[in-house]
Amino acid sequence: MSGRVEGSWPVFRGGKLFPVVFQHWTLIVKACHACSMPHTFGSILSIALILTGCVSSTVSEAVERPPNIILIMADDLGYECLSSNGSTSYQTPELDALAAKGMRFTQCYSQPVCTPSRVQIMTGRYNHSNYEFFGYLNPSEFTFGNLAKKAGYATCIAGKWQLNGLTYQLDGYQDSNRPHAAGFDEYCLWQLTQPRAKGERYAHPLIEQNGQLLDTKKYDYGPDVFTNHILDFIERNQKKPFLVYYPMVLTHDPFVPTPDSPEWKNTPDKKDKRFFAHMVKYMDKLVGRIHHKLEALNLSEETIFIFTADNGTHRSIRSTTQTGVVLGGKGTTPNAGTHVPMIAYWKGKTPVGKVSSDLIDFSDMLPTFGEAMKAEHPNPGLVEGRSFLPQLKGERGRPRDWVYCYYDPLWGNLGQYKNQFVRDQRYKLYQDGRLIDVSQDELEKSPLDLEQVEGQSQQAHQRLGRVLNQMPRFAPKPPNKKP
């Protein structure tokens, strides 16, 4: 048990309340000895009941403290890139260790590219509901940051923003308070009000922090700046519930050296695809730094720690796994574009080393956090995701039967991949009628013949078709320019 700190939430680690009761029983005995009057059992009991009220109040407060939440989302990192998922091209020891202590989800699905994923994960809503432009989140949207603030959390976002509408210079694109409007007390971000053309995210990064443009140097490394800000935030807010959202800039191109690369000292901006492996390794290292900070502060029992990625790997990257070679699928709808890693760790709660095949999609994060924080969306009917908090606690929960993707990126030539589908762990049904057995056809080259399907395939077609028929079909969208 840790001591109560003035102005902080009481903390009980391991659920052991005996030290508290013993502490108050000691007070009872001292009170009896200090008084000259004789004490009957009834008088001692009265004193005990009064002081037990203090214990009950303290215990009640302690039980009610909701968990901290840390969500880390890597950029352009497909499922195949973690060694715990079978990668032989890259080693991710920190994430592997988290998976060994916590849960590894094998069926987590994102949107095929960054902004669609970011809008969905932050709002708990499918893109047909609220995706308007690439690089934009409508500031009227209610996010999990807003939900955390509603629950009394301290909140922080660091990493990649790219949601102000810079590309099309939409109204308010120079508003540096947008992260605050999304519910974040503090921010340390790349691409908030400054476009990529003015500065990159890696060496000598262009970063805005809480309304100020940071004065960075040639060998400052953006991912280190973001991570250091998060570690400082955790240190300062360890006595209260907090939410940290870390949309990483790693491992997005340009593929350049990291501070651990031999080439960093002389050519930190050198571009080469071989540096992708260096970036995966450094990304894993940063995840480890955050996890080790929690351990050092004894916060792991009070923190839900989730790692995932916003979409598949860049299409120029070929990765080897224990089952073969995977070509990155970023921006496209086949498996390599949307199948992403997910690891969750909540010490003492998540089943140790469990591998779950439960379906997860990005609309599920907000309702999961809401249930953990005991906070409700102001308009629950808008939330389209499903909480997986019970699974994080080792319970069965209500696993999904399907995940859904509405994909209209409104970005460059990616419009050619515009599509809509529903899938489960094995089958995938597109809006144009194609039924794919993903377990046998990950590249989706051979749709099943609907006139020949039977058994499980026929049942999947009917089941997924019923879901897809309930979803809105493609609606007209604005052109890729400022309206």
Short mmCIF file of C-alpha atoms in Angstrom, two decimals:
data_model
loop_
_atom_site.label_atom_id
_atom_site.label_comp_id
_atom_site.label_asym_id
_atom_site.label_seq_id
_atom_site.Cartn_x
_atom_site.Cartn_y
_atom_site.Cartn_z
CA MET A 1 0.00 0.00 0.00
CA SER A 2 1.25 3.46 -0.85
CA GLY A 3 0.64 6.47 1.34
CA ARG A 4 -2.09 8.99 0.64
CA VAL A 5 -0.73 12.17 -0.93
CA GLU A 6 -2.65 15.40 -0.43
CA GLY A 7 -4.70 16.27 -3.50
CA SER A 8 -4.08 12.88 -5.12
CA TRP A 9 -6.08 9.71 -5.64
CA PRO A 10 -5.43 7.05 -2.93
CA VAL A 11 -3.49 4.09 -4.29
CA PHE A 12 -3.80 0.48 -3.14
CA ARG A 13 -1.45 -1.88 -4.95
CA GLY A 14 -2.13 -5.59 -5.00
CA GLY A 15 -5.54 -5.18 -3.30
CA LYS A 16 -4.09 -5.68 0.20
CA LEU A 17 -6.18 -3.76 2.75
CA PHE A 18 -4.87 -5.39 5.95
CA PRO A 19 -2.18 -2.74 6.53
CA VAL A 20 -4.91 -0.08 6.52
CA VAL A 21 -7.09 -1.92 9.04
CA PHE A 22 -4.07 -2.64 11.21
CA GLN A 23 -3.07 1.01 11.11
CA HIS A 24 -6.50 2.10 12.37
CA TRP A 25 -6.66 -0.67 15.01
CA THR A 26 -3.41 0.70 16.40
CA LEU A 27 -5.12 4.09 16.73
CA ILE A 28 -7.99 2.46 18.63
CA VAL A 29 -5.65 0.86 21.15
CA LYS A 30 -3.74 4.13 21.64
CA ALA A 31 -6.99 6.02 22.19
CA CYS A 32 -8.06 3.58 24.88
CA HIS A 33 -4.74 3.79 26.73
CA ALA A 34 -4.76 7.60 26.61
CA CYS A 35 -8.13 7.87 28.31
CA SER A 36 -8.36 7.49 32.11
CA MET A 37 -11.96 6.22 32.00
CA PRO A 38 -12.62 2.47 32.18
CA HIS A 39 -13.47 0.94 28.85
CA THR A 40 -16.18 -1.59 28.24
CA PHE A 41 -16.30 -3.70 25.11
CA GLY A 42 -19.11 -1.46 23.89
CA SER A 43 -17.05 1.72 24.18
CA ILE A 44 -14.11 0.15 22.40
CA LEU A 45 -16.48 -1.05 19.70
CA SER A 46 -17.87 2.47 19.29
CA ILE A 47 -14.40 3.87 18.76
CA ALA A 48 -13.67 1.06 16.32
CA LEU A 49 -16.79 1.79 14.30
CA ILE A 50 -15.97 5.49 14.06
CA LEU A 51 -12.44 4.80 12.82
CA THR A 52 -13.62 1.99 10.58
CA GLY A 53 -15.68 4.61 8.78
CA CYS A 54 -12.39 6.25 7.82
CA VAL A 55 -11.15 2.93 6.50
CA SER A 56 -14.36 2.32 4.54
CA SER A 57 -14.21 5.79 3.03
CA THR A 58 -10.57 5.39 2.05
CA VAL A 59 -11.13 1.89 0.66
CA SER A 60 -14.14 3.11 -1.34
CA GLU A 61 -12.12 5.94 -2.85
CA ALA A 62 -9.28 3.55 -3.69
CA VAL A 63 -11.57 1.06 -5.41
CA GLU A 64 -13.10 3.85 -7.45
CA ARG A 65 -9.85 5.11 -8.90
CA PRO A 66 -9.99 4.28 -12.61
CA PRO A 67 -6.92 3.00 -14.46
CA ASN A 68 -4.46 5.13 -16.35
CA ILE A 69 -4.55 4.55 -20.10
CA ILE A 70 -1.66 4.65 -22.55
CA LEU A 71 -2.36 4.09 -26.24
CA ILE A 72 0.64 3.93 -28.55
CA MET A 73 -0.03 3.77 -32.29
CA ALA A 74 2.92 3.23 -34.61
CA ASP A 75 2.82 4.72 -38.12
CA ASP A 76 2.83 2.37 -41.14
CA LEU A 77 3.63 -0.86 -39.29
CA GLY A 78 1.84 -4.00 -40.42
CA TYR A 79 1.15 -7.09 -38.34
CA GLU A 80 4.14 -8.84 -39.90
CA CYS A 81 6.71 -6.45 -38.40
CA LEU A 82 6.78 -7.76 -34.82
CA SER A 83 8.93 -10.74 -33.97
CA SER A 84 6.21 -11.92 -31.58
CA ASN A 85 3.97 -12.09 -34.68
CA GLY A 86 6.49 -14.23 -36.54
CA SER A 87 8.74 -11.61 -38.15
CA THR A 88 12.25 -12.72 -39.06
CA SER A 89 13.22 -9.39 -40.66
CA TYR A 90 12.99 -7.36 -37.44
CA GLN A 91 13.51 -7.91 -33.73
CA THR A 92 11.12 -6.23 -31.28
CA PRO A 93 12.22 -7.47 -27.84
CA GLU A 94 10.38 -4.83 -25.82
CA LEU A 95 7.05 -5.49 -27.48
CA ASP A 96 7.67 -9.23 -27.34
CA ALA A 97 8.21 -8.93 -23.58
CA LEU A 98 4.96 -7.00 -23.20
CA ALA A 99 3.14 -9.68 -25.19
CA ALA A 100 4.65 -12.39 -22.99
CA LYS A 101 3.42 -10.63 -19.84
CA GLY A 102 0.10 -9.48 -21.27
CA MET A 103 -2.13 -10.23 -24.27
CA ARG A 104 -1.36 -10.43 -27.96
CA PHE A 105 -4.31 -9.93 -30.31
CA THR A 106 -4.00 -11.63 -33.71
CA GLN A 107 -7.13 -10.14 -35.31
CA CYS A 108 -6.91 -6.35 -34.94
CA TYR A 109 -7.91 -4.28 -37.98
CA SER A 110 -7.33 -0.62 -38.83
CA GLN A 111 -8.27 1.50 -41.80
CA PRO A 112 -5.87 1.23 -44.78
CA VAL A 113 -4.24 4.67 -44.33
CA CYS A 114 -3.48 7.19 -41.60
CA THR A 115 -6.21 9.85 -41.32
CA PRO A 116 -9.12 7.43 -41.71
CA SER A 117 -7.60 5.34 -38.89
CA ARG A 118 -6.93 8.35 -36.67
CA VAL A 119 -10.46 9.69 -37.00
CA GLN A 120 -11.97 6.28 -36.29
CA ILE A 121 -9.76 5.40 -33.32
CA MET A 122 -10.26 8.78 -31.63
CA THR A 123 -14.04 8.99 -32.07
CA GLY A 124 -15.27 5.38 -31.99
CA ARG A 125 -17.17 5.93 -35.22
CA TYR A 126 -16.87 4.45 -38.70
CA ASN A 127 -15.64 6.64 -41.51
CA HIS A 128 -19.03 6.76 -43.20
CA SER A 129 -20.19 8.80 -40.19
CA ASN A 130 -17.55 11.49 -39.77
CA TYR A 131 -14.61 11.28 -42.19
CA GLU A 132 -14.57 14.47 -44.26
CA PHE A 133 -11.07 15.18 -45.62
CA PHE A 134 -7.62 13.67 -45.54
CA GLY A 135 -5.59 15.28 -42.76
CA TYR A 136 -8.66 16.57 -40.92
CA LEU A 137 -10.71 15.86 -37.83
CA ASN A 138 -13.77 18.06 -37.46
CA PRO A 139 -13.26 19.90 -34.13
CA SER A 140 -16.90 19.27 -33.24
CA GLU A 141 -16.19 15.54 -32.90
CA PHE A 142 -16.11 14.03 -29.39
CA THR A 143 -12.91 12.04 -28.87
CA PHE A 144 -11.56 9.71 -26.21
CA GLY A 145 -9.54 12.73 -25.05
CA ASN A 146 -12.78 14.56 -24.33
CA LEU A 147 -14.10 11.46 -22.62
CA ALA A 148 -11.03 11.30 -20.37
CA LYS A 149 -11.41 14.95 -19.43
CA LYS A 150 -15.06 14.29 -18.57
CA ALA A 151 -13.82 11.56 -16.21
CA GLY A 152 -11.33 13.90 -14.52
CA TYR A 153 -8.18 12.57 -16.16
CA ALA A 154 -4.99 14.47 -16.94
CA THR A 155 -4.45 14.06 -20.70
CA CYS A 156 -1.54 14.27 -23.10
CA ILE A 157 -0.96 13.68 -26.81
CA ALA A 158 2.46 13.53 -28.44
CA GLY A 159 3.67 12.55 -31.91
CA LYS A 160 1.87 13.04 -35.21
CA TRP A 161 -1.25 15.23 -35.37
CA GLN A 162 -2.03 15.98 -39.05
CA LEU A 163 -5.70 16.69 -38.27
CA ASN A 164 -6.01 20.49 -38.66
CA GLY A 165 -6.85 20.43 -42.37
CA LEU A 166 -3.45 21.78 -43.46
CA THR A 167 -3.55 20.09 -46.85
CA TYR A 168 -6.64 21.99 -48.00
CA GLN A 169 -6.23 24.97 -45.66
CA LEU A 170 -9.63 24.35 -44.14
CA ASP A 171 -11.15 26.78 -41.67
CA GLY A 172 -9.04 26.91 -38.50
CA TYR A 173 -6.06 25.09 -40.00
CA GLN A 174 -3.73 27.46 -38.12
CA ASP A 175 -5.51 26.96 -34.80
CA SER A 176 -2.93 25.63 -32.33
CA ASN A 177 -5.65 24.92 -29.77
CA ARG A 178 -7.22 22.05 -31.72
CA PRO A 179 -5.58 19.38 -29.52
CA HIS A 180 -7.04 21.11 -26.46
CA ALA A 181 -10.47 21.05 -28.13
CA ALA A 182 -9.98 17.30 -28.63
CA GLY A 183 -9.54 16.90 -24.88
CA PHE A 184 -5.78 17.04 -24.39
CA ASP A 185 -4.31 19.20 -21.62
CA GLU A 186 -0.83 19.01 -23.12
CA TYR A 187 0.60 18.32 -26.53
CA CYS A 188 3.93 17.87 -28.28
CA LEU A 189 3.20 17.44 -31.99
CA TRP A 190 4.45 17.37 -35.54
CA GLN A 191 2.16 18.74 -38.28
CA LEU A 192 -0.17 20.75 -36.10
CA THR A 193 -0.15 24.16 -37.82
CA GLN A 194 3.08 23.73 -39.81
CA PRO A 195 3.08 21.62 -43.00
CA ARG A 196 5.60 18.90 -43.74
CA ALA A 197 7.23 21.14 -46.37
CA LYS A 198 8.50 23.38 -43.56
CA GLY A 199 10.11 20.63 -41.53
CA GLU A 200 10.33 16.88 -41.07
CA ARG A 201 9.72 14.68 -38.04
CA TYR A 202 13.08 12.97 -37.51
CA ALA A 203 16.43 14.80 -37.43
CA HIS A 204 16.07 18.52 -36.56
CA PRO A 205 12.27 18.12 -36.23
CA LEU A 206 9.62 20.81 -36.54
CA ILE A 207 7.58 20.37 -33.35
CA GLU A 208 4.95 22.47 -31.63
CA GLN A 209 4.56 22.00 -27.90
CA ASN A 210 1.72 23.61 -25.97
CA GLY A 211 1.49 26.60 -28.29
CA GLN A 212 5.22 27.09 -28.80
CA LEU A 213 7.49 26.12 -31.69
CA LEU A 214 10.43 24.21 -30.21
CA ASP A 215 13.97 25.38 -30.96
CA THR A 216 15.41 22.06 -32.12
CA LYS A 217 18.95 21.33 -33.32
CA LYS A 218 20.42 19.27 -36.15
CA TYR A 219 20.82 16.11 -34.07
CA ASP A 220 17.63 16.35 -32.07
CA TYR A 221 15.47 13.37 -32.97
CA GLY A 222 11.71 13.90 -33.09
CA PRO A 223 10.70 10.50 -31.64
CA ASP A 224 12.98 11.16 -28.65
CA VAL A 225 11.42 14.60 -28.11
CA PHE A 226 7.91 13.11 -28.12
CA THR A 227 8.85 10.25 -25.81
CA ASN A 228 10.67 12.51 -23.36
CA HIS A 229 7.58 14.72 -23.17
CA ILE A 230 5.43 11.70 -22.36
CA LEU A 231 7.81 10.45 -19.69
CA ASP A 232 7.84 13.88 -18.06
CA PHE A 233 4.04 14.02 -18.20
CA ILE A 234 3.75 10.61 -16.51
CA GLU A 235 6.20 11.65 -13.80
CA ARG A 236 4.24 14.82 -13.05
CA ASN A 237 0.84 13.14 -13.07
CA GLN A 238 1.58 9.81 -11.42
CA LYS A 239 -0.71 10.54 -8.44
CA LYS A 240 -3.84 11.00 -10.53
CA PRO A 241 -5.52 9.13 -13.38
CA PHE A 242 -4.04 10.04 -16.76
CA LEU A 243 -4.46 9.24 -20.43
CA VAL A 244 -1.55 9.33 -22.87
CA TYR A 245 -2.12 9.03 -26.60
CA TYR A 246 1.08 8.55 -28.59
CA PRO A 247 0.48 8.46 -32.36
CA MET A 248 4.12 7.81 -33.25
CA VAL A 249 5.89 9.17 -36.31
CA LEU A 250 7.93 5.97 -36.59
CA THR A 251 8.02 3.99 -38.90
CA HIS A 252 6.65 6.25 -41.65
CA ASP A 253 8.89 7.20 -44.58
CA PRO A 254 11.32 8.83 -45.26
CA PHE A 255 13.40 5.83 -44.25
CA VAL A 256 16.37 7.48 -42.55
CA PRO A 257 18.92 6.65 -39.83
CA THR A 258 18.04 6.70 -36.14
CA PRO A 259 20.40 7.85 -33.38
CA ASP A 260 21.39 4.18 -32.99
CA SER A 261 22.40 3.88 -36.66
CA PRO A 262 26.13 4.17 -37.53
CA GLU A 263 25.14 6.62 -40.29
CA TRP A 264 23.41 9.02 -37.88
CA LYS A 265 26.51 11.04 -37.00
CA ASN A 266 27.40 12.11 -40.53
CA THR A 267 24.24 11.61 -42.60
CA PRO A 268 21.13 11.76 -40.37
CA ASP A 269 18.94 12.58 -43.39
CA LYS A 270 20.23 9.87 -45.72
CA LYS A 271 17.31 8.00 -47.32
CA ASP A 272 17.43 4.27 -47.89
CA LYS A 273 14.85 1.50 -47.45
CA ARG A 274 17.32 -0.51 -45.39
CA PHE A 275 16.83 2.00 -42.57
CA PHE A 276 13.27 0.80 -42.13
CA ALA A 277 14.63 -2.05 -39.99
CA HIS A 278 16.56 0.49 -37.89
CA MET A 279 13.36 2.47 -37.40
CA VAL A 280 11.40 -0.59 -36.28
CA LYS A 281 14.11 -1.35 -33.74
CA TYR A 282 14.09 2.22 -32.42
CA MET A 283 10.31 2.30 -32.26
CA ASP A 284 10.43 -0.83 -30.10
CA LYS A 285 13.07 0.80 -27.88
CA LEU A 286 10.83 3.83 -27.26
CA VAL A 287 7.88 1.64 -26.32
CA GLY A 288 10.20 -0.03 -23.84
CA ARG A 289 11.22 3.30 -22.32
CA ILE A 290 7.61 4.15 -21.57
CA HIS A 291 6.89 0.70 -20.14
CA HIS A 292 10.00 0.82 -17.93
CA LYS A 293 8.93 4.25 -16.64
CA LEU A 294 5.64 2.75 -15.48
CA GLU A 295 7.50 -0.07 -13.80
CA ALA A 296 9.88 2.34 -12.04
CA LEU A 297 6.93 4.35 -10.70
CA ASN A 298 4.99 1.20 -9.71
CA LEU A 299 2.18 2.17 -12.08
CA SER A 300 1.85 -0.98 -14.17
CA GLU A 301 -0.95 -2.38 -12.01
CA GLU A 302 -2.88 0.84 -12.51
CA THR A 303 -2.29 1.31 -16.24
CA ILE A 304 -3.88 -0.17 -19.34
CA PHE A 305 -1.04 -0.15 -21.88
CA ILE A 306 -2.02 -0.77 -25.52
CA PHE A 307 0.19 -0.83 -28.60
CA THR A 308 -1.10 -0.95 -32.17
CA ALA A 309 -0.44 0.67 -35.57
CA ASP A 310 -2.48 2.89 -37.87
CA ASN A 311 -2.30 0.77 -41.04
CA GLY A 312 -0.17 -1.64 -43.01
CA THR A 313 3.48 -1.23 -43.91
CA HIS A 314 4.65 0.97 -46.79
CA ARG A 315 4.20 -0.85 -50.10
CA SER A 316 7.90 -0.64 -50.94
CA ILE A 317 8.83 -2.80 -47.93
CA ARG A 318 9.13 -6.57 -48.18
CA SER A 319 9.29 -8.39 -44.85
CA THR A 320 10.04 -12.03 -44.16
CA THR A 321 8.11 -14.02 -41.60
CA GLN A 322 8.09 -17.60 -40.40
CA THR A 323 5.36 -18.31 -42.95
CA GLY A 324 6.71 -16.40 -45.96
CA VAL A 325 7.27 -12.94 -47.43
CA VAL A 326 4.79 -10.10 -46.90
CA LEU A 327 4.68 -7.07 -49.17
CA GLY A 328 3.47 -3.95 -47.39
CA GLY A 329 -0.12 -2.99 -48.20
CA LYS A 330 -0.53 0.55 -46.89
CA GLY A 331 -3.40 2.41 -48.58
CA THR A 332 -5.06 -0.73 -49.93
CA THR A 333 -7.83 -2.97 -48.60
CA PRO A 334 -6.29 -6.49 -48.78
CA ASN A 335 -5.04 -8.02 -45.53
CA ALA A 336 -1.62 -6.36 -45.59
CA GLY A 337 -3.25 -2.93 -45.62
CA THR A 338 -5.44 -3.30 -42.54
CA HIS A 339 -4.10 -6.17 -40.42
CA VAL A 340 -2.12 -4.51 -37.62
CA PRO A 341 -0.39 -5.64 -34.42
CA MET A 342 -2.03 -5.19 -31.04
CA ILE A 343 -0.58 -5.89 -27.61
CA ALA A 344 -2.23 -5.05 -24.29
CA TYR A 345 -0.76 -5.17 -20.79
CA TRP A 346 -2.43 -4.38 -17.47
CA LYS A 347 -0.38 -5.95 -14.71
CA GLY A 348 -2.44 -8.23 -12.53
CA LYS A 349 -5.43 -8.02 -14.88
CA THR A 350 -4.49 -9.18 -18.37
CA PRO A 351 -4.01 -12.96 -18.62
CA VAL A 352 -0.29 -13.66 -18.81
CA GLY A 353 0.87 -14.61 -22.29
CA LYS A 354 -2.61 -15.06 -23.73
CA VAL A 355 -3.00 -14.98 -27.50
CA SER A 356 -6.50 -13.84 -28.47
CA SER A 357 -8.19 -14.26 -31.84
CA ASP A 358 -11.06 -11.95 -30.85
CA LEU A 359 -11.84 -9.40 -33.56
CA ILE A 360 -10.91 -5.81 -32.71
CA ASP A 361 -11.35 -2.72 -34.88
CA PHE A 362 -10.41 0.87 -34.19
CA SER A 363 -13.93 1.97 -33.30
CA ASP A 364 -13.57 -0.23 -30.20
CA MET A 365 -10.94 1.86 -28.42
CA LEU A 366 -13.22 4.70 -27.27
CA PRO A 367 -15.92 2.50 -25.69
CA THR A 368 -13.23 0.36 -24.05
CA PHE A 369 -11.63 3.43 -22.50
CA GLY A 370 -15.03 4.76 -21.51
CA GLU A 371 -15.91 1.58 -19.65
CA ALA A 372 -12.52 1.60 -17.91
CA MET A 373 -12.88 5.25 -16.92
CA LYS A 374 -16.57 4.85 -16.00
CA ALA A 375 -17.35 7.71 -18.35
CA GLU A 376 -20.13 7.84 -20.91
CA HIS A 377 -20.16 9.46 -24.32
CA PRO A 378 -22.62 12.42 -24.33
CA ASN A 379 -24.43 10.74 -27.22
CA PRO A 380 -23.90 6.98 -26.78
CA GLY A 381 -25.91 6.17 -29.88
CA LEU A 382 -23.17 7.64 -32.06
CA VAL A 383 -20.54 5.20 -30.81
CA GLU A 384 -20.24 2.28 -33.21
CA GLY A 385 -17.50 0.31 -31.46
CA ARG A 386 -17.69 -2.35 -28.76
CA SER A 387 -15.73 -2.45 -25.50
CA PHE A 388 -13.16 -5.21 -25.12
CA LEU A 389 -12.36 -4.28 -21.50
CA PRO A 390 -13.69 -7.63 -20.18
CA GLN A 391 -11.17 -9.49 -22.35
CA LEU A 392 -8.36 -7.37 -20.90
CA LYS A 393 -9.41 -8.63 -17.47
CA GLY A 394 -9.46 -12.27 -18.50
CA GLU A 395 -13.21 -12.48 -18.99
CA ARG A 396 -15.02 -13.68 -22.08
CA GLY A 397 -16.74 -10.37 -22.79
CA ARG A 398 -18.80 -9.90 -25.96
CA PRO A 399 -16.39 -10.57 -28.82
CA ARG A 400 -17.32 -9.21 -32.23
CA ASP A 401 -18.62 -11.47 -34.96
CA TRP A 402 -17.36 -9.07 -37.65
CA VAL A 403 -15.36 -5.91 -38.32
CA TYR A 404 -16.32 -3.30 -40.88
CA CYS A 405 -14.36 -0.96 -43.12
CA TYR A 406 -15.67 2.02 -45.06
CA TYR A 407 -12.71 3.38 -46.98
CA ASP A 408 -12.77 6.55 -49.07
CA PRO A 409 -9.40 8.24 -48.34
CA LEU A 410 -9.89 11.39 -50.43
CA TRP A 411 -6.16 11.49 -50.95
CA GLY A 412 -4.20 11.46 -54.20
CA ASN A 413 -4.34 8.27 -56.23
CA LEU A 414 -5.52 6.22 -53.26
CA GLY A 415 -9.07 6.87 -54.42
CA GLN A 416 -8.66 3.90 -56.76
CA TYR A 417 -8.75 1.66 -53.67
CA LYS A 418 -11.99 3.13 -52.34
CA ASN A 419 -14.03 0.23 -50.99
CA GLN A 420 -16.30 -1.17 -48.33
CA PHE A 421 -16.21 -4.58 -46.68
CA VAL A 422 -17.20 -6.72 -43.69
CA ARG A 423 -15.01 -9.55 -42.47
CA ASP A 424 -14.46 -12.07 -39.72
CA GLN A 425 -11.33 -14.04 -38.83
CA ARG A 426 -11.48 -16.01 -42.08
CA TYR A 427 -13.87 -14.54 -44.64
CA LYS A 428 -14.20 -11.09 -46.17
CA LEU A 429 -17.16 -9.77 -48.18
CA TYR A 430 -16.82 -6.65 -50.34
CA GLN A 431 -19.68 -4.36 -51.37
CA ASP A 432 -19.25 -5.48 -54.98
CA GLY A 433 -20.07 -9.06 -53.97
CA ARG A 434 -16.56 -10.56 -53.87
CA LEU A 435 -16.16 -13.16 -51.12
CA ILE A 436 -12.57 -13.88 -50.07
CA ASP A 437 -11.29 -16.77 -47.96
CA VAL A 438 -8.42 -14.75 -46.44
CA SER A 439 -6.92 -17.83 -44.78
CA GLN A 440 -6.22 -19.23 -48.25
CA ASP A 441 -5.95 -16.04 -50.31
CA GLU A 442 -4.35 -13.11 -48.44
CA LEU A 443 -3.60 -11.27 -51.67
CA GLU A 444 -7.24 -11.60 -52.71
CA LYS A 445 -6.48 -12.85 -56.20
CA SER A 446 -9.12 -15.59 -56.28
CA PRO A 447 -12.58 -14.64 -55.01
CA LEU A 448 -14.81 -17.61 -54.27
CA ASP A 449 -17.37 -18.58 -56.90
CA LEU A 450 -20.67 -17.67 -55.24
CA GLU A 451 -22.50 -20.26 -57.34
CA GLN A 452 -20.23 -22.98 -55.98
CA VAL A 453 -19.84 -21.99 -52.31
CA GLU A 454 -21.28 -24.29 -49.68
CA GLY A 455 -20.89 -25.16 -46.03
CA GLN A 456 -18.89 -22.62 -44.00
CA SER A 457 -18.28 -20.39 -47.02
CA GLN A 458 -21.99 -20.18 -47.82
CA GLN A 459 -22.85 -19.44 -44.19
CA ALA A 460 -20.19 -16.72 -44.04
CA HIS A 461 -21.54 -15.14 -47.22
CA GLN A 462 -25.04 -14.97 -45.78
CA ARG A 463 -23.92 -13.78 -42.35
CA LEU A 464 -21.57 -11.05 -43.60
CA GLY A 465 -24.05 -10.04 -46.28
CA ARG A 466 -26.68 -9.28 -43.67
CA VAL A 467 -24.25 -6.95 -41.88
CA LEU A 468 -23.10 -5.23 -45.05
CA ASN A 469 -26.68 -4.61 -46.13
CA GLN A 470 -27.25 -2.63 -42.93
CA MET A 471 -24.38 -0.24 -43.69
CA PRO A 472 -24.76 2.93 -45.76
CA ARG A 473 -23.47 2.65 -49.29
CA PHE A 474 -20.93 5.09 -50.62
CA ALA A 475 -22.23 8.64 -50.39
CA PRO A 476 -20.99 11.54 -52.53
CA LYS A 477 -17.88 13.10 -51.03
CA PRO A 478 -16.29 16.52 -51.65
CA PRO A 479 -13.43 16.75 -54.14
CA ASN A 480 -9.80 16.71 -52.99
CA LYS A 481 -9.57 20.46 -52.68
CA LYS A 482 -10.75 23.18 -50.36
CA PRO A 483 -14.57 23.46 -50.69
#
